Coordinates of N, CA and C in Angstrom, one line a residue:
M217 N 1.3 -22.8 -29.6 CA 1.7 -22.7 -28.3 C 1.5 -21.2 -27.9
V218 N 1.0 -21.0 -26.7 CA 0.8 -19.6 -26.2 C 1.8 -19.3 -25.1
I219 N 2.5 -18.2 -25.3 CA 3.5 -17.8 -24.3 C 2.8 -16.7 -23.5
R220 N 2.8 -16.9 -22.2 CA 2.2 -15.9 -21.3 C 3.1 -14.7 -21.1
G221 N 2.5 -13.5 -21.1 CA 3.3 -12.3 -20.9 C 3.7 -12.2 -19.5
L222 N 4.6 -11.3 -19.3 CA 5.2 -11.1 -17.9 C 4.1 -10.5 -17.0
F223 N 3.2 -9.7 -17.5 CA 2.2 -9.1 -16.7 C 0.8 -9.7 -16.7
D224 N 0.7 -10.9 -17.5 CA -0.5 -11.6 -17.5 C -0.8 -12.2 -16.2
P225 N -2.0 -12.1 -15.6 CA -2.3 -12.8 -14.4 C -2.2 -14.3 -14.6
P226 N -1.9 -15.1 -13.5 CA -2.0 -16.5 -13.7 C -3.4 -17.0 -14.0
A227 N -3.4 -18.3 -14.5 CA -4.7 -18.8 -14.8 C -5.6 -18.8 -13.6
P228 N -6.9 -18.6 -13.8 CA -7.8 -18.5 -12.6 C -7.8 -19.8 -11.8
R229 N -8.0 -19.7 -10.5 CA -8.1 -20.9 -9.7 C -9.2 -20.7 -8.7
E230 N -9.7 -21.9 -8.2 CA -10.8 -21.9 -7.3 C -10.2 -21.5 -5.9
Y231 N -10.9 -20.7 -5.2 CA -10.6 -20.3 -3.8 C -11.6 -21.0 -2.9
T232 N -11.1 -22.0 -2.1 CA -12.0 -22.7 -1.2 C -12.3 -22.0 0.1
Q233 N -11.5 -21.0 0.4 CA -11.8 -20.2 1.6 C -11.5 -18.7 1.3
P234 N -12.1 -17.8 2.0 CA -11.8 -16.4 1.8 C -10.3 -16.1 1.8
V235 N -9.9 -15.3 0.9 CA -8.4 -14.9 0.8 C -8.3 -13.6 1.5
T236 N -7.4 -13.5 2.5 CA -7.0 -12.3 3.2 C -5.8 -11.7 2.5
L237 N -6.0 -10.6 1.8 CA -4.9 -10.0 1.0 C -4.1 -9.1 1.8
F238 N -4.6 -8.5 2.8 CA -3.9 -7.5 3.7 C -4.1 -8.0 5.1
G239 N -3.0 -7.9 5.9 CA -3.1 -8.2 7.3 C -3.4 -6.9 8.1
E240 N -2.4 -6.2 8.6 CA -2.7 -5.0 9.4 C -2.6 -3.8 8.5
L241 N -3.5 -2.8 8.7 CA -3.4 -1.5 8.1 C -3.1 -0.6 9.2
K242 N -1.9 0.1 9.2 CA -1.4 0.9 10.2 C -1.3 2.4 9.8
H243 N -2.0 3.2 10.4 CA -1.8 4.7 10.2 C -1.1 5.3 11.4
L244 N -0.4 6.4 11.2 CA 0.3 7.0 12.3 C -0.6 7.8 13.2
K245 N -0.4 7.6 14.4 CA -1.2 8.4 15.4 C -0.4 9.6 15.9
K246 N 0.9 9.4 15.9 CA 1.8 10.5 16.4 C 2.9 10.7 15.4
N247 N 3.4 11.9 15.3 CA 4.5 12.2 14.4 C 5.8 11.6 15.0
P248 N 6.5 10.7 14.3 CA 7.7 10.1 14.8 C 8.8 11.0 15.3
Q249 N 8.9 12.2 14.6 CA 9.9 13.1 15.0 C 9.5 14.0 16.2
T250 N 8.3 14.5 16.3 CA 7.9 15.4 17.3 C 7.1 14.7 18.4
K251 N 6.6 13.5 18.1 CA 5.8 12.7 19.1 C 4.4 13.4 19.3
E252 N 4.0 14.4 18.5 CA 2.7 15.1 18.7 C 1.7 14.2 17.9
N253 N 0.4 14.3 18.4 CA -0.7 13.6 17.8 C -0.8 14.2 16.4
L254 N -1.1 13.4 15.4 CA -1.4 13.8 14.0 C -2.8 14.1 13.8
E255 N -3.1 15.0 13.0 CA -4.5 15.3 12.6 C -4.9 14.3 11.5
L256 N -6.2 14.2 11.3 CA -6.8 13.4 10.2 C -6.5 11.9 10.3
Q257 N -6.4 11.4 11.5 CA -6.1 10.0 11.7 C -7.2 9.1 11.1
D258 N -8.5 9.4 11.3 CA -9.5 8.6 10.7 C -9.5 8.7 9.1
E259 N -9.2 9.9 8.6 CA -9.1 10.0 7.2 C -7.9 9.3 6.6
A260 N -6.8 9.3 7.3 CA -5.6 8.5 6.9 C -5.9 7.0 6.8
L261 N -6.6 6.5 7.8 CA -6.9 5.1 7.8 C -7.9 4.8 6.7
A262 N -8.9 5.7 6.4 CA -9.8 5.5 5.3 C -9.1 5.5 4.0
L263 N -8.1 6.4 3.8 CA -7.3 6.5 2.6 C -6.5 5.2 2.3
L264 N -5.9 4.7 3.4 CA -5.1 3.5 3.3 C -6.0 2.3 2.9
T265 N -7.2 2.3 3.6 CA -8.2 1.2 3.3 C -8.7 1.3 1.8
R266 N -9.0 2.5 1.4 CA -9.4 2.6 0.0 C -8.4 2.2 -1.0
V267 N -7.1 2.5 -0.8 CA -6.0 2.1 -1.7 C -5.9 0.6 -1.7
A268 N -6.0 0.0 -0.5 CA -5.9 -1.5 -0.4 C -7.0 -2.1 -1.2
K269 N -8.3 -1.6 -1.0 CA -9.4 -2.2 -1.8 C -9.2 -2.1 -3.3
Q270 N -8.7 -1.0 -3.7 CA -8.5 -0.7 -5.1 C -7.5 -1.7 -5.8
V271 N -6.5 -2.1 -5.1 CA -5.5 -3.0 -5.7 C -5.8 -4.5 -5.5
E272 N -6.8 -4.8 -4.7 CA -7.2 -6.2 -4.5 C -7.4 -7.0 -5.8
P273 N -8.1 -6.4 -6.9 CA -8.2 -7.2 -8.1 C -6.9 -7.5 -8.8
I274 N -5.9 -6.7 -8.6 CA -4.5 -7.0 -9.1 C -3.9 -8.1 -8.3
M275 N -4.0 -8.1 -7.0 CA -3.3 -9.0 -6.2 C -3.9 -10.4 -6.1
K276 N -5.2 -10.5 -6.1 CA -5.9 -11.8 -5.9 C -5.5 -12.8 -7.0
P277 N -5.6 -12.5 -8.3 CA -5.3 -13.6 -9.2 C -3.8 -14.0 -9.2
R278 N -2.9 -13.1 -8.6 CA -1.5 -13.5 -8.6 C -1.1 -14.1 -7.3
G279 N -2.1 -14.3 -6.4 CA -1.8 -14.9 -5.1 C -1.0 -14.1 -4.2
W280 N -1.0 -12.7 -4.4 CA -0.2 -11.9 -3.5 C -1.0 -11.5 -2.2
N281 N -0.2 -11.3 -1.2 CA -0.8 -10.7 0.0 C 0.2 -9.8 0.7
V282 N -0.3 -8.9 1.5 CA 0.6 -7.9 2.1 C 0.3 -8.0 3.6
P283 N 1.1 -8.6 4.4 CA 0.8 -8.7 5.9 C 0.7 -7.4 6.6
V284 N 1.5 -6.4 6.1 CA 1.5 -5.1 6.8 C 1.5 -4.0 5.7
L285 N 0.5 -3.2 5.7 CA 0.4 -2.0 4.9 C 0.3 -0.8 5.9
K286 N 1.3 0.1 5.8 CA 1.3 1.2 6.8 C 1.7 2.5 6.2
E287 N 1.4 3.5 7.0 CA 1.7 4.9 6.7 C 3.1 5.2 7.2
I288 N 3.8 6.0 6.5 CA 5.1 6.5 6.9 C 5.2 8.0 6.8
L289 N 6.1 8.7 7.5 CA 6.4 10.1 7.3 C 7.9 10.2 7.1
P290 N 8.4 9.9 5.9 CA 9.8 9.9 5.7 C 10.4 11.3 5.7
A291 N 11.7 11.4 6.1 CA 12.3 12.7 6.1 C 12.6 13.2 4.7
S292 N 12.8 12.3 3.8 CA 13.1 12.6 2.4 C 11.8 13.0 1.7
A293 N 11.9 14.2 1.0 CA 10.7 14.6 0.3 C 10.4 13.7 -0.9
G294 N 11.4 13.1 -1.4 CA 11.3 12.3 -2.6 C 10.8 10.8 -2.4
L295 N 10.7 10.4 -1.2 CA 10.3 9.0 -0.9 C 8.8 9.0 -0.7
G296 N 8.1 8.2 -1.6 CA 6.7 8.0 -1.6 C 6.3 6.8 -0.9
G297 N 7.2 5.8 -0.8 CA 6.9 4.5 -0.1 C 8.0 3.6 -0.3
F298 N 7.8 2.4 0.2 CA 8.8 1.3 0.0 C 8.1 0.0 0.2
N299 N 8.8 -1.1 -0.4 CA 8.3 -2.4 -0.3 C 9.4 -3.2 0.4
K300 N 9.1 -3.9 1.4 CA 10.1 -4.7 2.2 C 9.9 -6.1 1.9
N301 N 10.9 -6.9 1.5 CA 10.9 -8.3 1.3 C 9.7 -8.8 0.4
K302 N 9.7 -8.2 -0.8 CA 8.7 -8.6 -1.8 C 7.3 -8.6 -1.3
G303 N 6.9 -7.6 -0.6 CA 5.5 -7.4 -0.2 C 5.2 -7.8 1.2
R304 N 6.1 -8.3 2.0 CA 5.8 -8.6 3.4 C 5.4 -7.4 4.2
E305 N 5.9 -6.2 3.7 CA 5.5 -5.0 4.3 C 5.6 -3.9 3.2
I306 N 4.5 -3.1 3.1 CA 4.5 -2.0 2.2 C 4.2 -0.8 3.0
A307 N 5.0 0.3 2.8 CA 4.8 1.5 3.6 C 4.6 2.6 2.5
L308 N 3.6 3.5 2.8 CA 3.2 4.6 1.9 C 3.2 5.9 2.6
R309 N 3.6 6.9 1.9 CA 3.5 8.3 2.4 C 2.0 8.7 2.1
L310 N 1.3 9.1 3.1 CA -0.1 9.6 3.0 C -0.2 11.1 3.1
R311 N 0.9 11.8 3.6 CA 0.8 13.2 3.9 C 1.9 13.9 3.1
P312 N 1.7 15.2 2.7 CA 2.8 15.9 2.0 C 4.0 16.1 2.9
H313 N 5.1 16.3 2.3 CA 6.4 16.4 3.0 C 6.4 17.5 4.1
N314 N 6.0 18.7 3.8 CA 6.1 19.8 4.8 C 5.0 20.0 5.7
T315 N 3.9 19.2 5.6 CA 2.8 19.4 6.6 C 2.2 18.0 6.9
T316 N 1.7 17.9 8.1 CA 1.0 16.7 8.4 C -0.5 17.0 8.6
S317 N -1.0 18.2 8.3 CA -2.4 18.6 8.5 C -3.2 18.3 7.3
T318 N -2.7 17.8 6.2 CA -3.4 17.4 5.0 C -3.0 16.0 4.5
L319 N -3.8 15.5 3.6 CA -3.4 14.2 3.1 C -3.2 14.3 1.6
L320 N -2.4 13.5 1.0 CA -2.2 13.4 -0.4 C -3.5 13.0 -1.1
H321 N -3.6 13.2 -2.4 CA -4.7 12.8 -3.2 C -4.7 11.3 -3.3
F322 N -5.9 10.7 -3.4 CA -6.0 9.2 -3.5 C -5.2 8.7 -4.7
E323 N -5.3 9.4 -5.8 CA -4.6 8.9 -7.1 C -3.1 8.9 -6.9
Q324 N -2.5 9.9 -6.1 CA -1.1 9.9 -5.9 C -0.7 8.7 -5.0
V325 N -1.4 8.4 -4.0 CA -1.1 7.3 -3.1 C -1.3 5.9 -3.9
L326 N -2.3 5.9 -4.7 CA -2.6 4.7 -5.5 C -1.5 4.4 -6.4
A327 N -1.0 5.4 -7.1 CA 0.2 5.3 -8.0 C 1.4 4.7 -7.3
V328 N 1.7 5.2 -6.2 CA 2.8 4.7 -5.4 C 2.6 3.2 -5.0
M329 N 1.4 2.9 -4.6 CA 1.0 1.6 -4.2 C 1.2 0.6 -5.4
C330 N 0.8 1.0 -6.5 CA 1.0 0.1 -7.7 C 2.5 -0.1 -8.0
H331 N 3.3 1.0 -7.9 CA 4.7 0.9 -8.1 C 5.3 0.0 -7.0
E332 N 4.9 0.1 -5.8 CA 5.5 -0.8 -4.7 C 5.0 -2.3 -5.0
L333 N 3.8 -2.5 -5.4 CA 3.4 -3.9 -5.7 C 4.3 -4.5 -6.9
A334 N 4.7 -3.6 -7.8 CA 5.6 -4.2 -8.9 C 6.9 -4.8 -8.3
H335 N 7.3 -4.3 -7.2 CA 8.5 -4.8 -6.5 C 8.3 -6.2 -6.0
N336 N 7.0 -6.7 -5.9 CA 6.8 -8.1 -5.5 C 7.4 -9.1 -6.5
V337 N 7.6 -8.7 -7.8 CA 8.2 -9.5 -8.8 C 9.5 -9.0 -9.4
H338 N 9.8 -7.7 -9.2 CA 11.0 -7.1 -9.7 C 11.8 -6.4 -8.7

C-alpha cells in the first residue's frame, strides 16, 4: 500500500478545457494613504504576472485557483502578504516598506507567494 505524502500532488487528471488559475491581477495605481499616483505601475503588474506564472505548476495539479491576486502597501513593515479564505484572494507586498519608487526582488515576492499558497491547505 502506498501512502501519499502531505505535499504530494494529486494524481494527474485530464483537463477537458483550459484551466484559469488566476482571475484578476490588481496592481496599485495610487498610494492608499496619500492618494498620489505610484511609480512603476507597469513593472508592478509585470512582477505580479511573473510570480503568478511561476507558481502555476504548483497550483494546477492540486486544482487550486486564485480569483484575485493583488498588490498591497501595508502599514506594517513585517507584513509581506496575506491569504484570504484559503486562496480566494492573495495579496502581496511588491514595494519596500519605506519607499514606493522601487520594487522588491522577484525572489522575495515569489517566496511570500509560496508561503501564502501554503495557507490554501494549512
